[in-house]
Tab-separated table of C-alpha atoms and ligand atoms in Angstrom:
chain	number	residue	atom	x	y	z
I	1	UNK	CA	-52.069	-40.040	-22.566
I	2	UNK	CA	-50.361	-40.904	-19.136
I	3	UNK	CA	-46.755	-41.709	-19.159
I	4	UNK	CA	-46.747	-45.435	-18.929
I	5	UNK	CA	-48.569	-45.820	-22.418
I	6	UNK	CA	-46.691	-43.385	-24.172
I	7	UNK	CA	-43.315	-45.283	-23.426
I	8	UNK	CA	-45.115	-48.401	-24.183
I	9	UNK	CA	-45.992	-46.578	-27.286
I	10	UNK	CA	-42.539	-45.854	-27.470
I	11	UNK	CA	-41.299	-48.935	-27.208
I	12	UNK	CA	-43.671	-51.352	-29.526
I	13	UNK	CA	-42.401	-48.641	-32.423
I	14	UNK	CA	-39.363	-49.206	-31.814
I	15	UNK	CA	-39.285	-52.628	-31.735
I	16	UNK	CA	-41.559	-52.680	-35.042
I	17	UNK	CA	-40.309	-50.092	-37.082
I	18	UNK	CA	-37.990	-50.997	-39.901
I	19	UNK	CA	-34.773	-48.232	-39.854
I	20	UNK	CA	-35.122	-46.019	-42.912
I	21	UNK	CA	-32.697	-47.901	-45.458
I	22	UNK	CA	-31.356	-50.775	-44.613
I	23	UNK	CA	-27.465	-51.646	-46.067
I	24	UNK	CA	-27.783	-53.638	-49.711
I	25	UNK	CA	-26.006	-56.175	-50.262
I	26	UNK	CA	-22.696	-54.521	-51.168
I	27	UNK	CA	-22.721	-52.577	-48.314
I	28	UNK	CA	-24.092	-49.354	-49.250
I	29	UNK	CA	-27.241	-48.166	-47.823
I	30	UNK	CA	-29.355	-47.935	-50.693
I	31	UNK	CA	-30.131	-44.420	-52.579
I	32	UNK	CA	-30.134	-41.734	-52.533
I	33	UNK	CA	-28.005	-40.972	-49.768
I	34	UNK	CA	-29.181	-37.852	-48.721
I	35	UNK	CA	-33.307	-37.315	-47.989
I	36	UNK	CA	-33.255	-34.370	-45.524
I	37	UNK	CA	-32.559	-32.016	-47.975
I	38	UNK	CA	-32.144	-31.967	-51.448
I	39	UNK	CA	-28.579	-32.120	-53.128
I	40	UNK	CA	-26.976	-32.874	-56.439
I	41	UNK	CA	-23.538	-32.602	-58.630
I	42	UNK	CA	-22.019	-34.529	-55.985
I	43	UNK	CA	-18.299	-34.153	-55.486
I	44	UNK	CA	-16.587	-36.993	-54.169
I	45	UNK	CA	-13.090	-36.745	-52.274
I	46	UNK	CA	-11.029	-38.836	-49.385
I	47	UNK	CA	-8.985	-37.040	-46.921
I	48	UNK	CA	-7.939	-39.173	-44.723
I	49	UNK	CA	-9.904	-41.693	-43.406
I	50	UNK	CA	-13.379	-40.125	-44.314
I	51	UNK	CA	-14.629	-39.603	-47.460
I	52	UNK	CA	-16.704	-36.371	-47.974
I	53	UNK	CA	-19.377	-35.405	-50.542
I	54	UNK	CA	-19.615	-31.775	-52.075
I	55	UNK	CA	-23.107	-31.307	-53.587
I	56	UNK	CA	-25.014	-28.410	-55.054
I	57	UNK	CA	-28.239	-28.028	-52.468
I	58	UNK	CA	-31.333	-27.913	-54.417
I	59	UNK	CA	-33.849	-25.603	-53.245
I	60	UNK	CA	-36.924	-27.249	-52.362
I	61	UNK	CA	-39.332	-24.679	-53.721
I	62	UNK	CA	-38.919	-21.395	-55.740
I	63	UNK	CA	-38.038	-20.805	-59.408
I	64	UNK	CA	-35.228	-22.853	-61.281
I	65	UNK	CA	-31.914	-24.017	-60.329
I	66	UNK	CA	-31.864	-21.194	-57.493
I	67	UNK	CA	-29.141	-22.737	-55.261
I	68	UNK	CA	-27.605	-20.338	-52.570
I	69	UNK	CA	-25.361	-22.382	-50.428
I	70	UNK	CA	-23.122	-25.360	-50.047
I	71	UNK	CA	-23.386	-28.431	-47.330
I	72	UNK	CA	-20.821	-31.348	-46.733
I	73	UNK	CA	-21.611	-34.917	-45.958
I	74	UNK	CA	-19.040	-37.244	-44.570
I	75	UNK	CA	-18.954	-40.876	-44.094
I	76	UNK	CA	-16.380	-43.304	-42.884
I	77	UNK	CA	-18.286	-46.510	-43.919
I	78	UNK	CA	-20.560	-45.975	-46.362
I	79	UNK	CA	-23.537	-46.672	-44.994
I	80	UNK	CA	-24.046	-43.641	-42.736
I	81	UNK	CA	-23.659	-39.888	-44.598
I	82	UNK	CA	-23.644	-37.146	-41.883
I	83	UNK	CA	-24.707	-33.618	-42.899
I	84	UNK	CA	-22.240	-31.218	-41.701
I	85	UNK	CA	-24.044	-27.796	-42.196
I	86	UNK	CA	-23.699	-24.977	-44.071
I	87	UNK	CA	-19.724	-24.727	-44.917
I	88	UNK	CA	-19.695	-21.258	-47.511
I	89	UNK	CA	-22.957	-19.124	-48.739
I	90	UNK	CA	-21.480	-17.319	-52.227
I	91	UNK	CA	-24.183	-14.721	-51.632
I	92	UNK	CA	-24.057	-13.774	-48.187
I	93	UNK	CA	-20.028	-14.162	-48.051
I	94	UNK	CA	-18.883	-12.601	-51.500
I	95	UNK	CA	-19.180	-9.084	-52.892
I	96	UNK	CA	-19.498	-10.359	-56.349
I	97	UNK	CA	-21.794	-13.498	-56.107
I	98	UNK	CA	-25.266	-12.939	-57.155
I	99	UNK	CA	-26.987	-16.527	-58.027
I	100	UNK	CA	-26.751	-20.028	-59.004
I	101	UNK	CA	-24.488	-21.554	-56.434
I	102	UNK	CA	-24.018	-24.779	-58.525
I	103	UNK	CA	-21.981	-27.538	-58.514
I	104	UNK	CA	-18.598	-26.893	-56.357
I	105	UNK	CA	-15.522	-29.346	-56.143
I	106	UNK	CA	-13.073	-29.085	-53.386
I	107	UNK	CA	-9.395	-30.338	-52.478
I	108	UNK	CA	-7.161	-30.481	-50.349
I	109	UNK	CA	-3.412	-28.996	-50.460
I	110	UNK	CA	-1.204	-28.430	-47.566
I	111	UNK	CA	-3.821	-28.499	-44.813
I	112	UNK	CA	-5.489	-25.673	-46.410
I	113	UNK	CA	-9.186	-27.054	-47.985
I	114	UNK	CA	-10.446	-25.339	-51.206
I	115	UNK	CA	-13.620	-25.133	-52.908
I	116	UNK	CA	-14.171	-24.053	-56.134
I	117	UNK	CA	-18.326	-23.264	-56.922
I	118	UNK	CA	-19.527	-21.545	-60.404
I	119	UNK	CA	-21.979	-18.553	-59.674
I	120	UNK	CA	-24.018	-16.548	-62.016
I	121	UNK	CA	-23.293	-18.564	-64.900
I	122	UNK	CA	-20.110	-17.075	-65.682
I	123	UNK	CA	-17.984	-16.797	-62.779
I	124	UNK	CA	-16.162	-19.570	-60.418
I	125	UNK	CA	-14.829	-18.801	-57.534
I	126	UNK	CA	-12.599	-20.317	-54.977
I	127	UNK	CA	-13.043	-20.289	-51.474
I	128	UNK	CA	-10.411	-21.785	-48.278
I	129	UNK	CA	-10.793	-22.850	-45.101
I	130	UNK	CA	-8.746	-24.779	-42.662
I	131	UNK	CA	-10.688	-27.685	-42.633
I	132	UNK	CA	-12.702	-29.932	-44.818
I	133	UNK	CA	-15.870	-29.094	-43.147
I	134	UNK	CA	-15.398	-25.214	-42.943
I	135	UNK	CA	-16.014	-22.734	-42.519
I	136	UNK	CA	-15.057	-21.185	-45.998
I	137	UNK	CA	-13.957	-17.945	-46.741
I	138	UNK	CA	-13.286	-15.997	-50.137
I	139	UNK	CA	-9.685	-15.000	-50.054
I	140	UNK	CA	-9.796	-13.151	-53.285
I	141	UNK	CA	-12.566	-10.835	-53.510
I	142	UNK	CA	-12.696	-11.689	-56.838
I	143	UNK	CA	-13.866	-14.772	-59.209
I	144	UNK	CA	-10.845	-16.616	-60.039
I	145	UNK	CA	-11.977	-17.472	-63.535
I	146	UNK	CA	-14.790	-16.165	-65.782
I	147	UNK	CA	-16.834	-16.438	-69.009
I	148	UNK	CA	-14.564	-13.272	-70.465
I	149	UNK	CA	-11.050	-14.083	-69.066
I	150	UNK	CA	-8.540	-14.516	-71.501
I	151	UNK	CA	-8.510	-17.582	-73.357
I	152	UNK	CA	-11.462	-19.045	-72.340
I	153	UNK	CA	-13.918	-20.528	-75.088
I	154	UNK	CA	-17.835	-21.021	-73.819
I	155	UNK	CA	-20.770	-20.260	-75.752
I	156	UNK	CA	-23.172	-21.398	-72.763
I	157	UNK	CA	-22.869	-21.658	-69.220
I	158	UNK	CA	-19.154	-21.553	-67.785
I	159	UNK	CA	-19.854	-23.707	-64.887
I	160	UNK	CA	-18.993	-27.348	-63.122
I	161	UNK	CA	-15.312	-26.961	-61.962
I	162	UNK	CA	-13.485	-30.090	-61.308
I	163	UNK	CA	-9.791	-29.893	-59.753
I	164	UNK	CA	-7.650	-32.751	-59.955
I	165	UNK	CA	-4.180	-32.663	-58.380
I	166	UNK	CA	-1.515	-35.323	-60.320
I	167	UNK	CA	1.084	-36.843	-58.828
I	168	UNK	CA	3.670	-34.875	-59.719
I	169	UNK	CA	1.692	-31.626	-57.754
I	170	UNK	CA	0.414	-29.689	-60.518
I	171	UNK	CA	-3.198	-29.114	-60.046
I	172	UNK	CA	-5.535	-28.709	-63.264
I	173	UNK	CA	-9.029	-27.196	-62.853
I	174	UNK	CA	-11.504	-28.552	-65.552
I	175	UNK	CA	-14.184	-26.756	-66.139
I	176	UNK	CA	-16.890	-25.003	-68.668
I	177	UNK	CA	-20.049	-26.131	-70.831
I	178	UNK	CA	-19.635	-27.332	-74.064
I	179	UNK	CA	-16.560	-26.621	-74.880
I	180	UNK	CA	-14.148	-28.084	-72.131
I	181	UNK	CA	-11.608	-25.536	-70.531
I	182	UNK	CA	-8.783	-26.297	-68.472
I	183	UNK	CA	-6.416	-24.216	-66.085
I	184	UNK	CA	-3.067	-25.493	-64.351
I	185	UNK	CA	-3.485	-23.759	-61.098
I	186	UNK	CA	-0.593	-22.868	-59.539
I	187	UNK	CA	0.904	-23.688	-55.933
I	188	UNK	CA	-1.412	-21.467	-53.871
I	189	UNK	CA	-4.387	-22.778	-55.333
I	190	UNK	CA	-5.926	-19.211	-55.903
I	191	UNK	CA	-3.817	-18.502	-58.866
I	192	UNK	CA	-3.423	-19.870	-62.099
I	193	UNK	CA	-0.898	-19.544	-64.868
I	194	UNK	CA	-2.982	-17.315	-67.360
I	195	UNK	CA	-3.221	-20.077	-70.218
I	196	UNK	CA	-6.447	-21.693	-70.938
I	197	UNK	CA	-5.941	-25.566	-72.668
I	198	UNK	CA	-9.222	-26.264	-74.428
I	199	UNK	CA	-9.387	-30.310	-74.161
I	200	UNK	CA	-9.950	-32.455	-77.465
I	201	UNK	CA	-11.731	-36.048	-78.078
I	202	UNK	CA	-14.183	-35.683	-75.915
I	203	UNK	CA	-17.415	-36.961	-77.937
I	204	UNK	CA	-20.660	-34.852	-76.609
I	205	UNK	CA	-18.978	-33.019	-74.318
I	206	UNK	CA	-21.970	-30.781	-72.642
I	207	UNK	CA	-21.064	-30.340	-68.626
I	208	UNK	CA	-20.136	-31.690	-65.431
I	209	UNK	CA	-16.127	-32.830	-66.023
I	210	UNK	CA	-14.675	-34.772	-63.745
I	211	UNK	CA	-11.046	-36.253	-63.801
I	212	UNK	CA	-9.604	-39.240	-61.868
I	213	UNK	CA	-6.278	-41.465	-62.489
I	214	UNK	CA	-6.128	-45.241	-62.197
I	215	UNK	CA	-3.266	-47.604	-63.230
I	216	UNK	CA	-1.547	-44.180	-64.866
I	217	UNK	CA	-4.322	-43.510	-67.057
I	218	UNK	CA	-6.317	-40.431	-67.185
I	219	UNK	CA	-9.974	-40.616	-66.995
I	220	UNK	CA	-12.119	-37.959	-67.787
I	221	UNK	CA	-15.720	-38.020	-67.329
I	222	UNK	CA	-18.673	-35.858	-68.449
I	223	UNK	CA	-21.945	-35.305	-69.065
I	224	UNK	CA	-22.793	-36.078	-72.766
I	225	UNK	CA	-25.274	-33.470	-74.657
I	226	UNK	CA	-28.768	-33.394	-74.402
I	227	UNK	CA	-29.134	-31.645	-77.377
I	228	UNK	CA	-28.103	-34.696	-79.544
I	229	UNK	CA	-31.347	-37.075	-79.150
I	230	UNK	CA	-31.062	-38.517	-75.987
I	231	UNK	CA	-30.530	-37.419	-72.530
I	232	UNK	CA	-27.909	-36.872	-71.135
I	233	UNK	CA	-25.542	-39.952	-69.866
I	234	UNK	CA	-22.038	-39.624	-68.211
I	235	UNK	CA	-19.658	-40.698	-70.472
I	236	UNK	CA	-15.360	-41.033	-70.388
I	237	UNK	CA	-12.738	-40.420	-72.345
I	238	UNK	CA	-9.083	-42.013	-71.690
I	239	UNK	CA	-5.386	-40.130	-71.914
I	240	UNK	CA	-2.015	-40.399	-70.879
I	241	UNK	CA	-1.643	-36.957	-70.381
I	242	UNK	CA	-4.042	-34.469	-67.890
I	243	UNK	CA	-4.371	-32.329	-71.129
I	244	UNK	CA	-4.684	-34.724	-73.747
I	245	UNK	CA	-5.283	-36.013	-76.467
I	246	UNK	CA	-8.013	-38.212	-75.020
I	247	UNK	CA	-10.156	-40.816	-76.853
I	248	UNK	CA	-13.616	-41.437	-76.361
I	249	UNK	CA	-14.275	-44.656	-74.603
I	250	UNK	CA	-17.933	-44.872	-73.898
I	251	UNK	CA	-20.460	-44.954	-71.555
I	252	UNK	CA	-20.358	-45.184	-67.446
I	253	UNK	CA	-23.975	-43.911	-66.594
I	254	UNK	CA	-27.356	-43.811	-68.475
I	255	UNK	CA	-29.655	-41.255	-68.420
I	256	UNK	CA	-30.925	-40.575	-64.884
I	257	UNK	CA	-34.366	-39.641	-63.898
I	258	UNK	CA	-33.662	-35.990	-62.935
I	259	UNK	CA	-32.413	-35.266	-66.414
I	260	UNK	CA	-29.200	-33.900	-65.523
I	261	UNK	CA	-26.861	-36.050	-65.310
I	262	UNK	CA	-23.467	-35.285	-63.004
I	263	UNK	CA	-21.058	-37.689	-60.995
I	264	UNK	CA	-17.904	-37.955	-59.491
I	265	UNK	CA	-15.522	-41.226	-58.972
I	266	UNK	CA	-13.519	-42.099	-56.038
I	267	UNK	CA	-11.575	-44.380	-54.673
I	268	UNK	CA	-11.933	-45.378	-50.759
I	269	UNK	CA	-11.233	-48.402	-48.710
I	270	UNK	CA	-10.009	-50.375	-51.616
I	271	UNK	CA	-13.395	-49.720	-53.446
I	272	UNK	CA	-13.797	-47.421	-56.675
I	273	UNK	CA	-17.873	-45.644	-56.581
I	274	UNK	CA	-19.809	-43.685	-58.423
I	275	UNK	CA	-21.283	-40.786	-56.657
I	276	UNK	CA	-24.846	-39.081	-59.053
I	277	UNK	CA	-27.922	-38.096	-58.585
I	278	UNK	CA	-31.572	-38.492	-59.409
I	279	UNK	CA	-35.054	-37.212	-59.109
I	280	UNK	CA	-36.234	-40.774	-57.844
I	281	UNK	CA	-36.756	-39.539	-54.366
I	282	UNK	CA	-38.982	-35.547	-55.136
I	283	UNK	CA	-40.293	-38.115	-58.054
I	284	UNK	CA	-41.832	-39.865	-55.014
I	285	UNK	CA	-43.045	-36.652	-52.987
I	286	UNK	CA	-45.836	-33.801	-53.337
I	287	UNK	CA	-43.560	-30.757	-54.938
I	288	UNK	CA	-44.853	-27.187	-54.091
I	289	UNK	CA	-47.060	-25.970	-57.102
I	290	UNK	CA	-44.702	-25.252	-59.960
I	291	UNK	CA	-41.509	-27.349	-58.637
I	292	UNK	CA	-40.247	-29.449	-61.074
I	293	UNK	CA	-38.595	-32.959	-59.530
I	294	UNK	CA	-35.695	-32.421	-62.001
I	295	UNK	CA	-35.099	-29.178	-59.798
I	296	UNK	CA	-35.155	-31.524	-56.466
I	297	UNK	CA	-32.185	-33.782	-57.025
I	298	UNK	CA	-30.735	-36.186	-54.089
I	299	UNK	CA	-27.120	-37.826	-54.108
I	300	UNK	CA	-26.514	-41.689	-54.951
I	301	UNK	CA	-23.544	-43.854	-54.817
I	302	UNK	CA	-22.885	-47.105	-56.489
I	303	UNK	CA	-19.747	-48.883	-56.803
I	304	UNK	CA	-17.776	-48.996	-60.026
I	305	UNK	CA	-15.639	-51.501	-61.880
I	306	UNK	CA	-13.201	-51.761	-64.161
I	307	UNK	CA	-12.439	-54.092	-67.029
I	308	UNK	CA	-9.095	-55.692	-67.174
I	309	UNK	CA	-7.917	-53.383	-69.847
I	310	UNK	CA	-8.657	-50.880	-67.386
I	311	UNK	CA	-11.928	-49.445	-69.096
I	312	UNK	CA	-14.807	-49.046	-67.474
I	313	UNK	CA	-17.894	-51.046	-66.915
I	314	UNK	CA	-21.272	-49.825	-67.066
I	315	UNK	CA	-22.807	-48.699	-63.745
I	316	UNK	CA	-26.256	-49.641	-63.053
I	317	UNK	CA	-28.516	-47.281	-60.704
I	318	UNK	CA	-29.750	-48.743	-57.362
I	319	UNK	CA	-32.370	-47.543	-55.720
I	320	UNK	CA	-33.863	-48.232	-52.366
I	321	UNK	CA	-37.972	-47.900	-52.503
I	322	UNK	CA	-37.979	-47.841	-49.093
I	323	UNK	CA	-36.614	-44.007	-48.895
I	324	UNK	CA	-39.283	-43.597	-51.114
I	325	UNK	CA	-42.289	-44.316	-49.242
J	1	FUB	O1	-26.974	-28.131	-60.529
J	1	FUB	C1	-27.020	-27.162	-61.547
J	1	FUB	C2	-26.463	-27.697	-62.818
J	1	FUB	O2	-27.207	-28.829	-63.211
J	1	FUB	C3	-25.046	-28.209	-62.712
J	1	FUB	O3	-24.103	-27.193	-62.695
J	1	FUB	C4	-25.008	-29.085	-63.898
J	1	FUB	O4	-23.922	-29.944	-63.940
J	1	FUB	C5	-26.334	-29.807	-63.790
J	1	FUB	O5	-26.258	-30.892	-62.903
């Protein structure tokens, strides 16, 4: 083709084609976030004036939930999510990592950045860098918490770490399957004061725990069981205390089409959201032979409300069908 029709070419498609997601209504761009890759468990935190996502990265082929690394995605309005790269590989960048990089959680504390990632099932590890975006590095050598430390109760996976830092400066790492375990890490972040607080009320409790304060109350949310006759849905439970007790207060998410079911909730710009994910996108695509979608999750966001006595209302899934074409 000589040059003059390909940039006429070039330019009719341009003119014609629609962009890949337009903004809804709200603002947002329409889910999932994320195509170029597959992500889930997203991880939701605000430093400063950008608000970046910490997901698992779902493998796109292979067996099972055979993560090996961990990307960041930042935004500063909502609409555009840029991948950031590779910030840690457990594998390639621990001695004791073998498999199952799953879902991580990272905060911030004195301009140092840490992420916290469960590997193997049974270990979770912490990992710091400078900056939000990495590079990460493992400054212990070691797993800072496993299945068969002291104290710790799990009959199933010990996985999903959540950190939540209060107020006052004590940080509290939830974390653990079914039964819900919960360290208060001390000032360096890579340390912890040796007792494990196993949390009460929470109805269903099966994974995923997530903790955020609003108006003085703590939330914390979780993925209910899916051994109980449904799937699994996120679900809260409300205390006045980071430890407890907490009472059940219902529902935030239904089941999602990916089966597992894990979120995080944020504050930013004046706006509370819910960050999950979904299959609706690999639901959509040709998986290699063998690849379940429910292996090929991708990121969402919708925003969240409260009720005035501060509980919280029902989110219902968007999706936009054009990312699914
Ligand atoms: O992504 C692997 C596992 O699936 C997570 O650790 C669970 O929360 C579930 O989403």
């Amino acid at each position: 083709m000589d040059k003059f029709k390909y940039l006429f070419l070039l330019l009719l498609v341009s003119c014609t084609a629609k962009p890949a997601a337009e903004p809804s209504e709200d603002g947002l761009i329409g889910n999932p976030i994320v195509t170029g890759i597959y992500t889930a468990d997203p991880s939701a935190h605000v430093f400063g004036d950008t608000l970046y996502v910490y997901p698992s990265h779902d493998e796109a082929e292979g067996v099972g939930f055979n993560m090996k690394d961990y990307h960041v995605f930042t935004t500063t309005d909502m609409k555009h999510f840029a991948d950031r790269g590779v910030i840690f590989s457990p594998f390639e960048q621990t001695t004791w990592a073998k498999q199952f990089a799953w879902a991580p959680d990272c905060v911030e504390r004195n301009g140092k950045y840490y992420l916290y990632y469960p590997t193997d099932v049974k270990h979770i590890g912490v990992a710091v860098s400078d900056s939000p975006t990495g590079p990460f590095e493992d400054p212990l050598g070691h797993p800072l918490l496993s299945i068969d430390s002291p104290g710790v109760i799990c009959d199933r996976d010990f996985i999903d770490p959540a950190v939540f830092i209060d107020d006052d400066g004590q940080a509290y790492m939830f974390v653990g399957q079914n039964t819900m375990c919960c360290i208060k890490l001390n000032e360096d972040m890579i340390s912890y004061d040796g007792e494990v607080h196993i949390i009460e009320g929470l109805e269903e409790f099966f994974e995923a725990a997530w903790m955020h304060k609003y108006n003085g109350k703590y939330y914390l949310s979780y993925s209910n069981s899916p051994f109980t006759g449904h799937q699994p849905e996120i679900a809260y439970a409300m205390a006045d205390n980071p430890l407890g007790p907490y009472e059940y207060k219902g529902v935030i998410l239904d089941p999602v089409s990916s089966g597992t079911n894990h979120h995080s909730i944020v504050e930013y710009k004046g706006q509370w959201y819910l960050f999950y994910h979904t299959s609706d996108l690999s639901l959509s695509r040709q998986l290699p032979e063998g690849r379940k979608p429910g292996l090929c999750r991708s990121i969402c966001v919708d925003s969240l409300f409260y009720n005035p006595d501060g509980t919280i209302q029902k989110v219902i899934p968007t999706v936009n069908r054009e990312k699914l074409k």
